[in-house]
Coordinates of C-alpha atoms in Angstrom, one line a residue:
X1 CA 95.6 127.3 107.4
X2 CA 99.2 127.0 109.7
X3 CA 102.2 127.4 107.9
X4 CA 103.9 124.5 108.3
X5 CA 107.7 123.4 107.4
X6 CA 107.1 119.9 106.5
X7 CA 109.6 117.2 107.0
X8 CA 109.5 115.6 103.9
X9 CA 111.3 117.4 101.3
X10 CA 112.4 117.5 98.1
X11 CA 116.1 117.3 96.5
X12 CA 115.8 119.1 92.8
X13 CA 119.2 117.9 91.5
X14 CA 118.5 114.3 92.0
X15 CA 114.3 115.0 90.3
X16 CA 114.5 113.7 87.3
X17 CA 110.8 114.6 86.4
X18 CA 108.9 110.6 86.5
X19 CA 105.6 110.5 88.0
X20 CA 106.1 107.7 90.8
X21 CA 105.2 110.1 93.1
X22 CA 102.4 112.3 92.1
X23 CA 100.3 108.7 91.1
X24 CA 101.2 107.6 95.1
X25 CA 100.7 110.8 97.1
X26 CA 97.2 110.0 98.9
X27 CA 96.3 113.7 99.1
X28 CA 97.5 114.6 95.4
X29 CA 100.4 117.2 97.4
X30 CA 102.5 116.9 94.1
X31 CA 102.9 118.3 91.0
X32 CA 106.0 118.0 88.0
X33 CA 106.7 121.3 86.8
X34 CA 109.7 122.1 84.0
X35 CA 110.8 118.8 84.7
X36 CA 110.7 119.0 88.2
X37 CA 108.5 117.4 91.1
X38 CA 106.7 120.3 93.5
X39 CA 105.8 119.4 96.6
X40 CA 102.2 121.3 97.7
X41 CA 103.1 122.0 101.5
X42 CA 99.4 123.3 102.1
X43 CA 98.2 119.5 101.2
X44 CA 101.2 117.5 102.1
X45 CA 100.6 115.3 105.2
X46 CA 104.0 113.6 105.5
X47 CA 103.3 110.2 105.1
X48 CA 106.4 109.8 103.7
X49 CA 105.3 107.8 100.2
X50 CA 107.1 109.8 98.1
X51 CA 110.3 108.6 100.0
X52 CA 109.4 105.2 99.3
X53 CA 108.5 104.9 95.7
X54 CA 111.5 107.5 94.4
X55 CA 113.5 105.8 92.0
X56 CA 116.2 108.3 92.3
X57 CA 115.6 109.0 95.6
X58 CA 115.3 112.6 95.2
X59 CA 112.6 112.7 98.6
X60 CA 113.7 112.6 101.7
X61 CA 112.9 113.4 105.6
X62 CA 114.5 116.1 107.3
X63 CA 115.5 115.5 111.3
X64 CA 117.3 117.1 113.5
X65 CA 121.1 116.3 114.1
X66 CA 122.3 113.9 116.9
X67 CA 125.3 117.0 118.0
X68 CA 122.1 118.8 118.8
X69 CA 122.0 117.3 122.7
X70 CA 124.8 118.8 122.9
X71 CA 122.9 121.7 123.6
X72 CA 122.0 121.0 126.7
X73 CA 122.9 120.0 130.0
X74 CA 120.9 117.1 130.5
X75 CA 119.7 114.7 127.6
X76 CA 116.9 112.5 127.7
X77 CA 115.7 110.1 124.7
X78 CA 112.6 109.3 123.9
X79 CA 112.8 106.0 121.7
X80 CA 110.3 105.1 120.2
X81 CA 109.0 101.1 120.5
X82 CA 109.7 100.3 117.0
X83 CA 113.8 100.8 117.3
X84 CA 113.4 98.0 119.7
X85 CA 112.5 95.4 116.2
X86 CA 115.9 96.9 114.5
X87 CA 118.4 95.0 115.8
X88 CA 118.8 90.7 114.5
X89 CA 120.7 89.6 117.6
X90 CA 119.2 92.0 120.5
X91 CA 116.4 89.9 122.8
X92 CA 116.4 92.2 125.9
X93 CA 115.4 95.7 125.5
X94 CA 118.0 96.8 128.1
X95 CA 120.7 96.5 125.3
X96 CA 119.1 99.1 123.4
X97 CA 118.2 101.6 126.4
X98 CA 121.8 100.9 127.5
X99 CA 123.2 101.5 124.2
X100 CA 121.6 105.0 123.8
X101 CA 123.1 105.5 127.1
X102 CA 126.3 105.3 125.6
X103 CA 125.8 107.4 122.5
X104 CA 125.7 110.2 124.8
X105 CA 122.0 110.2 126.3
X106 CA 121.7 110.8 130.1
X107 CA 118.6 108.7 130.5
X108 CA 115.8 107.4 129.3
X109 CA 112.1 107.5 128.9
X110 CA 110.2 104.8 126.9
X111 CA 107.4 105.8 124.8
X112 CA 106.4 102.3 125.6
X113 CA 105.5 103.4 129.2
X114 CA 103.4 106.3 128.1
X115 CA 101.7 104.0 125.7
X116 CA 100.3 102.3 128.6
X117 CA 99.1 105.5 130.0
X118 CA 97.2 106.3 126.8
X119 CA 95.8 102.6 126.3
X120 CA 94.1 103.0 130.0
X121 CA 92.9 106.1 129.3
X122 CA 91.7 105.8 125.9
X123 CA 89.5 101.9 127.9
X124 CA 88.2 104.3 130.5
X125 CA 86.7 107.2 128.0
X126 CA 85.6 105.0 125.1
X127 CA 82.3 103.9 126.3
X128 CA 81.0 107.8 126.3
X129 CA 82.6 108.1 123.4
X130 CA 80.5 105.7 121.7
X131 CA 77.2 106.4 123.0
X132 CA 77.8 109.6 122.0
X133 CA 79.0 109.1 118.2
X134 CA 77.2 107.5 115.4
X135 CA 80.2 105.4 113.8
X136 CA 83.1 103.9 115.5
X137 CA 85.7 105.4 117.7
X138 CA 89.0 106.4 115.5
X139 CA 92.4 106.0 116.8
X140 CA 94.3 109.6 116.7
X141 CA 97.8 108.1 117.2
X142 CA 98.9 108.1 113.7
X143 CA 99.6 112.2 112.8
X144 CA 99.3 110.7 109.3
X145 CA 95.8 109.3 110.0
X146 CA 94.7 112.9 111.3
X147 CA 95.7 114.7 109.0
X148 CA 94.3 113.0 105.9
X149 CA 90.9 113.1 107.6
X150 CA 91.6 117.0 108.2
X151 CA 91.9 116.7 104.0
X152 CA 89.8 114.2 103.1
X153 CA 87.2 113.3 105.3
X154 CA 86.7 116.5 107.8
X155 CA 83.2 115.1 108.8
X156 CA 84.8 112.3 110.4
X157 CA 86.9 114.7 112.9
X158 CA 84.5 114.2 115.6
X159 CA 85.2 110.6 115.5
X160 CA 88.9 110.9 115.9
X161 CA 89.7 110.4 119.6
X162 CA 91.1 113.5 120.9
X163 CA 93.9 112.2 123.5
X164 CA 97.7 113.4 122.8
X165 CA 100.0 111.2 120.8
X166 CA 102.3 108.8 124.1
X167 CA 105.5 110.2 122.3
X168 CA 104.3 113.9 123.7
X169 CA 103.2 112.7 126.7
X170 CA 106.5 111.1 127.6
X171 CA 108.2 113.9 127.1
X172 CA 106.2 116.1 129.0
X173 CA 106.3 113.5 131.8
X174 CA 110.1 113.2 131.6
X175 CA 111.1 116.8 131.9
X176 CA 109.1 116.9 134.4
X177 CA 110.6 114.3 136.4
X178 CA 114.1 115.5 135.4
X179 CA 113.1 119.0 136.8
X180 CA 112.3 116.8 140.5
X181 CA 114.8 114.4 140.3
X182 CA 117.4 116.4 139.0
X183 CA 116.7 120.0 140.0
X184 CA 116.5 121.4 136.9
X185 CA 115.6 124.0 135.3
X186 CA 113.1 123.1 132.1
X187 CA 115.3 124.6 129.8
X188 CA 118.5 123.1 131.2
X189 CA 116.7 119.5 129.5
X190 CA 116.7 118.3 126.0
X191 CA 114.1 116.0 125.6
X192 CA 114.9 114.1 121.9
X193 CA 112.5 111.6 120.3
X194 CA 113.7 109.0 117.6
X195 CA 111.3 109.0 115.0
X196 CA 110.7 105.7 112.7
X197 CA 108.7 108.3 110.1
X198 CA 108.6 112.3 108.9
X199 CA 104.7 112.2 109.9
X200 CA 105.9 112.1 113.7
X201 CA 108.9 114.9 113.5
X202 CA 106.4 117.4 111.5
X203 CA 103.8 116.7 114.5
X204 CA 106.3 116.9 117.2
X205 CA 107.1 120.1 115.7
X206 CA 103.4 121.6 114.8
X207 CA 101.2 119.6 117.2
X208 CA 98.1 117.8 116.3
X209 CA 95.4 119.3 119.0
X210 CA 98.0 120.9 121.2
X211 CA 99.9 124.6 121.3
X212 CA 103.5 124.8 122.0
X213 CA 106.4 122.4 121.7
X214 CA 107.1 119.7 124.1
X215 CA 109.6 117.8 122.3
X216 CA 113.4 119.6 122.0
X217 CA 114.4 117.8 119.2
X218 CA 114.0 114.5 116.5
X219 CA 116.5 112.0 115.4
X220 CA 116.0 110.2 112.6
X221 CA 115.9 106.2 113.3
X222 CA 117.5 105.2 111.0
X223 CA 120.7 107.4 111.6
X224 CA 120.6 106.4 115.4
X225 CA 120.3 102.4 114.3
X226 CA 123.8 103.2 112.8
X227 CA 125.7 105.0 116.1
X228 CA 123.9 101.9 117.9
X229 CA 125.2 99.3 116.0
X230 CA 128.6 98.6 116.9
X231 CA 127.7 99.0 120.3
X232 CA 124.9 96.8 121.1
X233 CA 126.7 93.6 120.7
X234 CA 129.4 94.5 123.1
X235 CA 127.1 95.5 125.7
X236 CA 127.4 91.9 128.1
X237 CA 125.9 93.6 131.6
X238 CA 122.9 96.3 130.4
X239 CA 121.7 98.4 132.7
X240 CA 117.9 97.4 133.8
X241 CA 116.3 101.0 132.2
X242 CA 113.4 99.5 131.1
X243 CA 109.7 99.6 132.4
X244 CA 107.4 99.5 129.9
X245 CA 105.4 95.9 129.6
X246 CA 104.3 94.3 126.2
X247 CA 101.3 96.2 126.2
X248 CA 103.4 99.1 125.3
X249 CA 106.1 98.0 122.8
X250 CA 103.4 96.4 120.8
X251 CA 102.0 99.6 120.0
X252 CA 104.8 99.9 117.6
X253 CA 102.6 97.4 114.9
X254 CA 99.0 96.9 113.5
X255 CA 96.8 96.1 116.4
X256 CA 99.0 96.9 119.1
X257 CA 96.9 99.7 120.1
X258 CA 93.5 97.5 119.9
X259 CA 94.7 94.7 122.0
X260 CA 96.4 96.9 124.5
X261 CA 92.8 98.6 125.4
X262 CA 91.5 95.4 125.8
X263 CA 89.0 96.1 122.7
X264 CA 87.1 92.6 121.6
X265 CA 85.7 94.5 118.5
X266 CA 87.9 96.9 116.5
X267 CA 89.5 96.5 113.5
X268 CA 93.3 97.4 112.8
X269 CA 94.5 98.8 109.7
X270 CA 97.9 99.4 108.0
X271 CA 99.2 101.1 104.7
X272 CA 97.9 104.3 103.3
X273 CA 95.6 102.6 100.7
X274 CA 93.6 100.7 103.1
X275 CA 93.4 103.3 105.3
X276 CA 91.4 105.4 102.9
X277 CA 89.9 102.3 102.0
X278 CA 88.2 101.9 105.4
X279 CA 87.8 105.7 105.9
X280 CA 85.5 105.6 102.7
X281 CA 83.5 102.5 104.8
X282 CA 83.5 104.8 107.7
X283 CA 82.2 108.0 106.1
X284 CA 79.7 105.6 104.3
X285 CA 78.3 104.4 107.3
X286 CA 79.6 100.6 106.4
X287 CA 81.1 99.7 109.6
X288 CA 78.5 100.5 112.5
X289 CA 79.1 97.4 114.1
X290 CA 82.8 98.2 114.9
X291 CA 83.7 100.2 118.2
X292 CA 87.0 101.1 117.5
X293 CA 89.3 101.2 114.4
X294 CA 93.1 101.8 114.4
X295 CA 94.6 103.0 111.5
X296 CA 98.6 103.3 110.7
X297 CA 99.5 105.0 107.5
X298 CA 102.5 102.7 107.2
X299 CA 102.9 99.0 106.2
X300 CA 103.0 97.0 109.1
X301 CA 102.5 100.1 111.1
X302 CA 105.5 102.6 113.0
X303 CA 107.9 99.2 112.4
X304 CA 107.0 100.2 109.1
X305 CA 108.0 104.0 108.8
X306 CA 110.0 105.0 106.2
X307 CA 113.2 105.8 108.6
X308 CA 113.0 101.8 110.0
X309 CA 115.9 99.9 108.6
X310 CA 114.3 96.4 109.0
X311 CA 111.6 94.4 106.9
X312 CA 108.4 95.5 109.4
X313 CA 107.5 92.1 109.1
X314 CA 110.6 90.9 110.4
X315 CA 110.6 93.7 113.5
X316 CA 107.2 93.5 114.6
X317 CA 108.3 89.6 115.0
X318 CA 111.5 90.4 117.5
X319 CA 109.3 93.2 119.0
X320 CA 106.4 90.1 120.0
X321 CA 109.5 87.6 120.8
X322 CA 110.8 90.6 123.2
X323 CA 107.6 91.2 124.7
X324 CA 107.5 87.3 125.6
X325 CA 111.0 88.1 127.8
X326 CA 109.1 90.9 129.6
X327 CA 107.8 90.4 133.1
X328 CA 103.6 90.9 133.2
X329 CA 104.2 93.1 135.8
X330 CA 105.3 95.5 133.5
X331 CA 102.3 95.7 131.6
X332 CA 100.5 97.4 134.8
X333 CA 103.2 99.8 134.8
X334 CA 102.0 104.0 133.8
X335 CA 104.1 107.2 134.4
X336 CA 103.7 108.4 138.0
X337 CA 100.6 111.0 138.4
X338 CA 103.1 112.9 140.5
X339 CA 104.4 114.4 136.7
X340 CA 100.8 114.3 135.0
X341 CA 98.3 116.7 134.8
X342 CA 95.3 114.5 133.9
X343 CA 94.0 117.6 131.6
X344 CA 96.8 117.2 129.4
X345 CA 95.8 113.8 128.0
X346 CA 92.8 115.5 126.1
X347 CA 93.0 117.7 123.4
X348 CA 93.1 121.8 123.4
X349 CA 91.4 122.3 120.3
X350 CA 90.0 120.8 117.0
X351 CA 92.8 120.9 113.6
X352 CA 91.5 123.2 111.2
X353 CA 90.2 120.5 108.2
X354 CA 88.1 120.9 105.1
X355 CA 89.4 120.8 101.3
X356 CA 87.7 123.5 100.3
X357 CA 90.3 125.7 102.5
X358 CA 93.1 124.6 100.9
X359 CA 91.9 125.6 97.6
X360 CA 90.8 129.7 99.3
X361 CA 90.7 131.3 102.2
X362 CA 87.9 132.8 101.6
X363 CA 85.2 130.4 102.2
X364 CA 82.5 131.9 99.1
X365 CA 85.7 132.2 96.7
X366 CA 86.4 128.4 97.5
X367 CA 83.0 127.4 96.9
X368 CA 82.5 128.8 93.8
X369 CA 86.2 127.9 92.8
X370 CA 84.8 124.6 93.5
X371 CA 81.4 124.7 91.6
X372 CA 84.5 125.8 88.2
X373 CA 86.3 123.1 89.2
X374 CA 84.1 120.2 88.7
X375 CA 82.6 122.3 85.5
X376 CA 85.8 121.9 84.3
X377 CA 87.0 118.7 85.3
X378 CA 83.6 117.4 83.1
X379 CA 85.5 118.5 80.1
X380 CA 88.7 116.6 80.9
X381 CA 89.2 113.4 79.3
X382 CA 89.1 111.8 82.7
X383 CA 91.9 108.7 82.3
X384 CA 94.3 110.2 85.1
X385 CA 96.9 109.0 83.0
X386 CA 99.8 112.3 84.8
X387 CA 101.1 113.6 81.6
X388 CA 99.9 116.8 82.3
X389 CA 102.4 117.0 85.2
X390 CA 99.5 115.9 87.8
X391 CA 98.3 113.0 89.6
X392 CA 94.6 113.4 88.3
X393 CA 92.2 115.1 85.6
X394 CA 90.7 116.6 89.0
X395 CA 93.8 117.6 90.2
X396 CA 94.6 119.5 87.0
X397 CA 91.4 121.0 86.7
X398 CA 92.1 122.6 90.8
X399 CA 95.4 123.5 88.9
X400 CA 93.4 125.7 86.2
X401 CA 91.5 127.3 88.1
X402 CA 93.8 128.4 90.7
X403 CA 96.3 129.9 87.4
X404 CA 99.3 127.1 88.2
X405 CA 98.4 125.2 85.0
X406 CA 96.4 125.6 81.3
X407 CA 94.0 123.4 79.8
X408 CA 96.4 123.0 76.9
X409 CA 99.0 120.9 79.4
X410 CA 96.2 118.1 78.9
X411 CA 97.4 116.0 75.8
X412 CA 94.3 115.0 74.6
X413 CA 92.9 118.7 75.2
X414 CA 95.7 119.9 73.3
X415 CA 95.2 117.5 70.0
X416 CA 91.1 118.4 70.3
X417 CA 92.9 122.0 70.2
X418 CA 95.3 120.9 67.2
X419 CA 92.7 119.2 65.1
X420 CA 90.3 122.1 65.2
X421 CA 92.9 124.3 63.8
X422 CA 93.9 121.8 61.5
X423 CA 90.8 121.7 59.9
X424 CA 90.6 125.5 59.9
X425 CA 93.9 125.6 58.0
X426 CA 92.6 123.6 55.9
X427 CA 89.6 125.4 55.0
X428 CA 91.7 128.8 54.6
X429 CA 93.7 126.8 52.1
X430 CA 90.6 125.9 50.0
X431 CA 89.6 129.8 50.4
X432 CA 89.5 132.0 47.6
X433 CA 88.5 135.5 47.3
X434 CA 85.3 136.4 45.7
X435 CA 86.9 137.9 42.1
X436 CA 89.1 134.6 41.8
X437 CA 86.4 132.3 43.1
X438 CA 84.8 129.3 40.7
X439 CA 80.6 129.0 41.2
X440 CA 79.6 127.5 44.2
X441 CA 83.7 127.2 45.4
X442 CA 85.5 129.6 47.7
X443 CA 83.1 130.6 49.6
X444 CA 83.5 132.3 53.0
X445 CA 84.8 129.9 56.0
X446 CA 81.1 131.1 58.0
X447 CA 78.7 130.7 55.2
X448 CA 80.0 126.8 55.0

């Protein structure tokens, strides 16, 4: 599989060896080793639970720094609609746009707008995509969502609808109009996106479906919340930037996307658990009946990614109060076809997916490493309890048979180990040689 330079990372001198993590990680990506936690970067899919449940807050997300638009000669930002729930006292969008305006950005493209884009086109191609599949429609906007079904549930790919993510479609649409507008050259442009989650700054980097890089650089949020701050409360007279209707910035929580396609039956899910919870429906054939289901791998959805600031509860209720102060005129707005291609809003090729590939290359050396595996794994006392330094008697037994681990590093395998040779000290004790030995005592340890 891709190499790939994750975004979540880990910092070894704040590790202080607990097993938070490796009982969280949905795809079992980590591993405590001499006191350490070891991220897996072949299984990791970034959802960023690590980051959350870290007592010691030894994971964290790697982003690209703000000096970077420096760069270049124009700037754009890309925000994403979930900033727009950050700030308490902010009701008009404008203030934000304006605000980034300020930090140094030349101008702005909403993700918002290119939302809208996606939403028609994902209502226009869904009925083929339903007479043609045998379960319902998945959304593919969360790269956390993809991924895990790359991992988990690979037979489920070809319900995954293949349109790209709005965040790369904005930015392909606004270099594109800053090339006509501004007479640019492409690589005179920086196109930044502030990211609410590492999921979307490892798929902006390695995209999901796509080749190439669209996207110049990623700002954290949560690092571009605090440059914002002291400005957004001084701004009296924003500048009107902003285009994007409700349908858009309601992407940015749990059923946003449903509503916006004008779906009456789909069912929208948020938080990692459920989501396998209702990919395990899905794979089981238990939810026929829906047409679409939209999955975000974060509570609340993006106004719930790890590099928000605010409660997502709390956001996703300024981001519905906002969208009430937004003309309905806006929610009819898309990006101008003048910067579109139309084949760019389907997929170039299918993720490579399947477990068995992340445990061999080599498809008959990963099959019969499977077939040891769950031999193995039937010896294993099966409680899952992490001692052993990973998340699962499963996951240790993949750890054994790939030479990262020994049986012995299972507790309860190692006392079954201690008791045996317990008793055979014992016996030796008892032994005595055949000149030395009493009738019918001290006889060999084999003839007992």
């Amino acid at each position: 599989m891709e190499s790939i330079t994750h975004s979540v990372t880990l910092d070894a001198e704040k590790c202080k060896g607990c097993i938070n993590c490796i009982k969280r990680c949905p795809t079992e990506a980590i591993r405590v080793r001499n006191g350490k936690a070891v991220i897996m970067n072949d299984h990791c899919i970034d959802c960023g639970e690590c980051i959350r449940v870290c007592p010691h807050n030894a994971k964290k997300a790697i982003s690209d720094p703000i000096s970077m638009i420096d760069n270049y000669k124009y700037k754009i930002a890309l925000p994403a609609p979930s900033l727009y729930g950050q700030f308490k006292s902010i009701r008009d969008v404008n203030v934000i746009l304006t605000a980034l305006v300020n930090i140094g950005f030349d101008s702005i493209f909403e993700v918002a707008l290119a939302a809208q884009n996606v939403s028609d086109h994902t209502k226009d191609i869904l009925p083929e995509a339903r007479a043609l599949l045998s379960g319902p429609t998945i959304s593919s906007a969360c790269p956390v969502v993809v991924k895990l079904i790359c991992v988990r549930y690979p037979e489920l790919l070809e319900n995954v609808l293949k349109t790209i993510a709005p965040v790369e479609l904005a930015a392909i649409a606004a270099r594109e109009k800053a090339v006509r507008e501004k007479g640019l050259k492409p690589e005179e442009i920086g196109v930044f996106f502030i990211s609410p989650c590492p999921a979307k700054i490892t798929a902006s980097k390695y995209r999901i479906g796509y080749d190439g890089v669209v996207i110049d650089g990623i700002l954290s949020m949560r690092e571009i919340f605090v440059k914002l701050l002291p400005i957004v409360d001084k701004i009296k007279e924003p500048m009107k930037l902003s285009v994007a209707g409700a349908r858009g910035i309601k992407w940015s929580f749990s059923g946003g996307e449903g509503s916006a396609i004008d779906e009456s039956l789909f069912v929208a899910v948020d938080g990692i658990d459920n989501v396998i919870r209702v990919l395990d429906e899905v794979e089981n054939d238990k939810l026929s009946s829906v047409r679409f289901v939209e999955l975000n791998a974060c509570p609340g959805g993006c106004v719930g990614g790890c590099l928000s600031v605010e409660n997502p509860f709390v956001a996703r209720a300024r981001i519905q109060r906002m969208g009430l102060n937004l003309s309905e005129e806006n929610d009819t707005n898309t990006i101008d076809e003048n910067y579109l291609d139309p084949e760019i809003l389907y997929w170039q090729k299918t993720p490579e997916s399947g477990y068995p590939f992340l445990i061999d290359a080599d498809r008959s050396t990963a099959i019969r490493k499977l077939a040891d595996i769950e031999s193995l794994f039937e010896t294993l006392p099966g409680i899952d309890c992490g001692s052993c330094g990973a998340p699962s008697c499963h996951a240790l037994a993949e750890d054994i048979i790939n030479g990262t681990a020994l049986e012995s590093d299972c507790v309860f395998k190692l006392r079954e180990r201690m008791s045996t040779l317990f008793r055979e000290i014992t016996e030796l004790q008892e032994y005595m040689p055949p000149p030395f030995r009493e009738q019918g005592r001290g006889q060999m340890i084999n003839d007992k």
